[in-house]
mmCIF file of C-alpha atoms in Angstrom:
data_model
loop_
_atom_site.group_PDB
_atom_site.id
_atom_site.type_symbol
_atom_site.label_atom_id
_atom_site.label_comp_id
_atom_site.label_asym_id
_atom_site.label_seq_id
_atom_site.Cartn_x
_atom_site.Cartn_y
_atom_site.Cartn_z
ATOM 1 C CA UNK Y 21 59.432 86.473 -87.412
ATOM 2 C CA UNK Y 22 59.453 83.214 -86.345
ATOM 3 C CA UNK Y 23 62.860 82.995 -84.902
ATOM 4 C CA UNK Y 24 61.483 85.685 -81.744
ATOM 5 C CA UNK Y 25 57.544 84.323 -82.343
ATOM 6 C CA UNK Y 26 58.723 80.814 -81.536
ATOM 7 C CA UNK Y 27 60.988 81.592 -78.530
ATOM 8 C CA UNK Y 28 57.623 83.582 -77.185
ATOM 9 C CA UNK Y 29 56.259 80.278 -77.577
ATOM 10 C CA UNK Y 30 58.138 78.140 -75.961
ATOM 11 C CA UNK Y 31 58.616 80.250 -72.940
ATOM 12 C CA UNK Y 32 54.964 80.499 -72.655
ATOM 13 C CA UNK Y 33 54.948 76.592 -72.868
ATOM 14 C CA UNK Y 34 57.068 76.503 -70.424
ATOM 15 C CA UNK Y 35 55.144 78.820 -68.117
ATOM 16 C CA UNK Y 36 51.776 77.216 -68.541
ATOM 17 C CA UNK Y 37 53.478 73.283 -68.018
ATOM 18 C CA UNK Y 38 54.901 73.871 -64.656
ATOM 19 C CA UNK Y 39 51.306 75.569 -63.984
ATOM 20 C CA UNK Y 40 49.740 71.964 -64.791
ATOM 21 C CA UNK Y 41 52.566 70.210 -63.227
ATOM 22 C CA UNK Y 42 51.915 72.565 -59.696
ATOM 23 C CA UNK Y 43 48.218 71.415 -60.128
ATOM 24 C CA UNK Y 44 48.534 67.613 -60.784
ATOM 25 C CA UNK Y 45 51.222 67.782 -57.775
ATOM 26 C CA UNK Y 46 48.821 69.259 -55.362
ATOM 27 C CA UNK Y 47 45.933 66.348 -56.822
ATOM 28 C CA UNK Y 48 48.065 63.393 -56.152
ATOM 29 C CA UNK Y 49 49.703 65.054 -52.750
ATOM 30 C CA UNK Y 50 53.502 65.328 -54.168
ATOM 31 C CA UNK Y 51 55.973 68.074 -54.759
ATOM 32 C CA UNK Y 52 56.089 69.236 -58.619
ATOM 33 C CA UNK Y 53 59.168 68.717 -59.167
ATOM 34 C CA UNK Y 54 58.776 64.999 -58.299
ATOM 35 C CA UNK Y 55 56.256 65.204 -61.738
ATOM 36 C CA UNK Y 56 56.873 64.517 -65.510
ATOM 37 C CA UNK Y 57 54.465 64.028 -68.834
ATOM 38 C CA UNK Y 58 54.570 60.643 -69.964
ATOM 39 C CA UNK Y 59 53.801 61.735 -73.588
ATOM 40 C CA UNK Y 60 50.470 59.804 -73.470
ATOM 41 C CA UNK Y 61 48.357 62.963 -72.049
ATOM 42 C CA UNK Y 62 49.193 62.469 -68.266
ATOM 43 C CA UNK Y 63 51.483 63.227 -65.758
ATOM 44 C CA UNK Y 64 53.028 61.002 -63.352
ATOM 45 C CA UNK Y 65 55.281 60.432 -60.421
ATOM 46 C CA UNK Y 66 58.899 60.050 -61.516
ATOM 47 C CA UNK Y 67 59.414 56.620 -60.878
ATOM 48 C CA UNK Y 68 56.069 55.399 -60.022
ATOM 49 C CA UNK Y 69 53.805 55.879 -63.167
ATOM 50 C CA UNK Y 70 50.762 54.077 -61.432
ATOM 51 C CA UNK Y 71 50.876 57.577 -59.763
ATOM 52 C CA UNK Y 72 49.573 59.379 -62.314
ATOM 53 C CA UNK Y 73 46.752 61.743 -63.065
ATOM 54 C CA UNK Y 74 45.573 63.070 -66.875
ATOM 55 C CA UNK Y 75 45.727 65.987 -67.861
ATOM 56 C CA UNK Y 76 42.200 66.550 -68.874
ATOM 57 C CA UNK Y 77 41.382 66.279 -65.001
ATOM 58 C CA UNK Y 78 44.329 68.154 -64.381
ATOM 59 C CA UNK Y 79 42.640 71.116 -66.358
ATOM 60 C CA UNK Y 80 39.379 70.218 -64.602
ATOM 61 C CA UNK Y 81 40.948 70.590 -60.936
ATOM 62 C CA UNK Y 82 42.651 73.587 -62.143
ATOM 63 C CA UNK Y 83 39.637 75.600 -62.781
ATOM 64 C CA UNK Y 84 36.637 74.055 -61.228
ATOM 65 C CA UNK Y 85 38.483 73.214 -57.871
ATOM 66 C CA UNK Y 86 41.416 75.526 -57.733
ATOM 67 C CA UNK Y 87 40.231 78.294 -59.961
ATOM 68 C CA UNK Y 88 43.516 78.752 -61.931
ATOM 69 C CA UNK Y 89 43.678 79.167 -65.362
ATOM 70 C CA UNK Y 90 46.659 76.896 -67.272
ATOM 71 C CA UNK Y 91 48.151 79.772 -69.219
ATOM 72 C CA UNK Y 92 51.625 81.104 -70.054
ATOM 73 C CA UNK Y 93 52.963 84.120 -71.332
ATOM 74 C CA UNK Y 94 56.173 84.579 -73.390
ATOM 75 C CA UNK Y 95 58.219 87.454 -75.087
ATOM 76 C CA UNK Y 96 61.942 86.808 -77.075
ATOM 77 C CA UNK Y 97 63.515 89.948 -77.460
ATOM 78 C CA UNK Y 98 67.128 90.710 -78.851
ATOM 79 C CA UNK Y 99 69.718 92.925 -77.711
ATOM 80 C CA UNK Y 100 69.921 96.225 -79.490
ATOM 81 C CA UNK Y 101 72.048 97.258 -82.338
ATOM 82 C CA UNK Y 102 73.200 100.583 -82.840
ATOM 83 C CA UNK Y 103 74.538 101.573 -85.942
ATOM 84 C CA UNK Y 104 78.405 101.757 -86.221
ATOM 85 C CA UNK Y 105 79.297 106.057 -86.609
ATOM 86 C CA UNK Y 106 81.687 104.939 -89.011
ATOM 87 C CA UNK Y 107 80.235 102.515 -91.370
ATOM 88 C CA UNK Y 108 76.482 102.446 -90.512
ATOM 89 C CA UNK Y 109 76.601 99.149 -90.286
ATOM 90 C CA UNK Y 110 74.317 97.282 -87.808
ATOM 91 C CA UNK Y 111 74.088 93.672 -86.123
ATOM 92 C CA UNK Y 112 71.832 91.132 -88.084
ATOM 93 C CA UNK Y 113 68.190 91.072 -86.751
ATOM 94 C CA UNK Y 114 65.181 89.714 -87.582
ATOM 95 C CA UNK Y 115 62.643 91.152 -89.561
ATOM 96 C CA UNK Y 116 59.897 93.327 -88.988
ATOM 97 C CA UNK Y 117 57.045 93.637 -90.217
ATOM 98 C CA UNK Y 118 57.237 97.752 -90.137
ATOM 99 C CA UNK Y 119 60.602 99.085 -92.126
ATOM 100 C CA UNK Y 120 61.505 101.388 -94.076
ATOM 101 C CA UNK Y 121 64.495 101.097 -96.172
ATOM 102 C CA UNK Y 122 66.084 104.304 -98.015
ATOM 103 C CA UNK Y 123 68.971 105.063 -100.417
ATOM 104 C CA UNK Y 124 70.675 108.306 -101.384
ATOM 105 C CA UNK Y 125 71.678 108.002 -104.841
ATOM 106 C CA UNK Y 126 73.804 110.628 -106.639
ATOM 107 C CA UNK Y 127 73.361 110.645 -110.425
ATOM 108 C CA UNK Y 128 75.998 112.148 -113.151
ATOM 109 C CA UNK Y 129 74.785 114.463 -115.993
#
């Protein structure tokens, strides 16, 4: 569902950022962590936004010059739940798009 598809998502986000961010810092000569988005489509020195590259050439220097591809990957998964011998009772989880569901159902003449 969305809850795990979106948390895939934003790791991958994640992932394929600090890729652009390790590119733009080796472009304008500065460590990546010294690097943030201004929200505008570039990324800039922390304190000195006339140090600043976009991210269009970014993605150009990335494959043409560096040959690195600006990609992330991402996966959410859940602990698992195991029934309860008792009860049968499970955690909550999300839902998938394969179940099965099944009842027993005794019936009086």
């Amino acid at each position: 569902g969305t809850h795990r598809a979106g948390n895939a998502v934003i790791q991958a986000a994640k992932e394929a950022r600090q890729v652009m961010l390790e590119v733009a810092a080796e472009e304008l000569e500065v460590n990546a962590s010294d690097l943030d988005t201004d929200g505008q489509g570039n990324i800039q020195v922390k304190g000195a936004p006339q140090k600043s590259i976009s991210i269009f050439d970014v993605a150009l220097s990335a494959h043409f010059k560096r040959g690195r591809s600006i990609s992330g990957r991402g996966m959410f998964l859940i602990p698992r739940s195991y029934p309860e011998k008792e009860t049968g009772a499970m955690k909550p989880s999300t839902c998938y798009a394969h179940a099965c569901t099944v009842a027993e159902v005794d019936v009086d003449d």
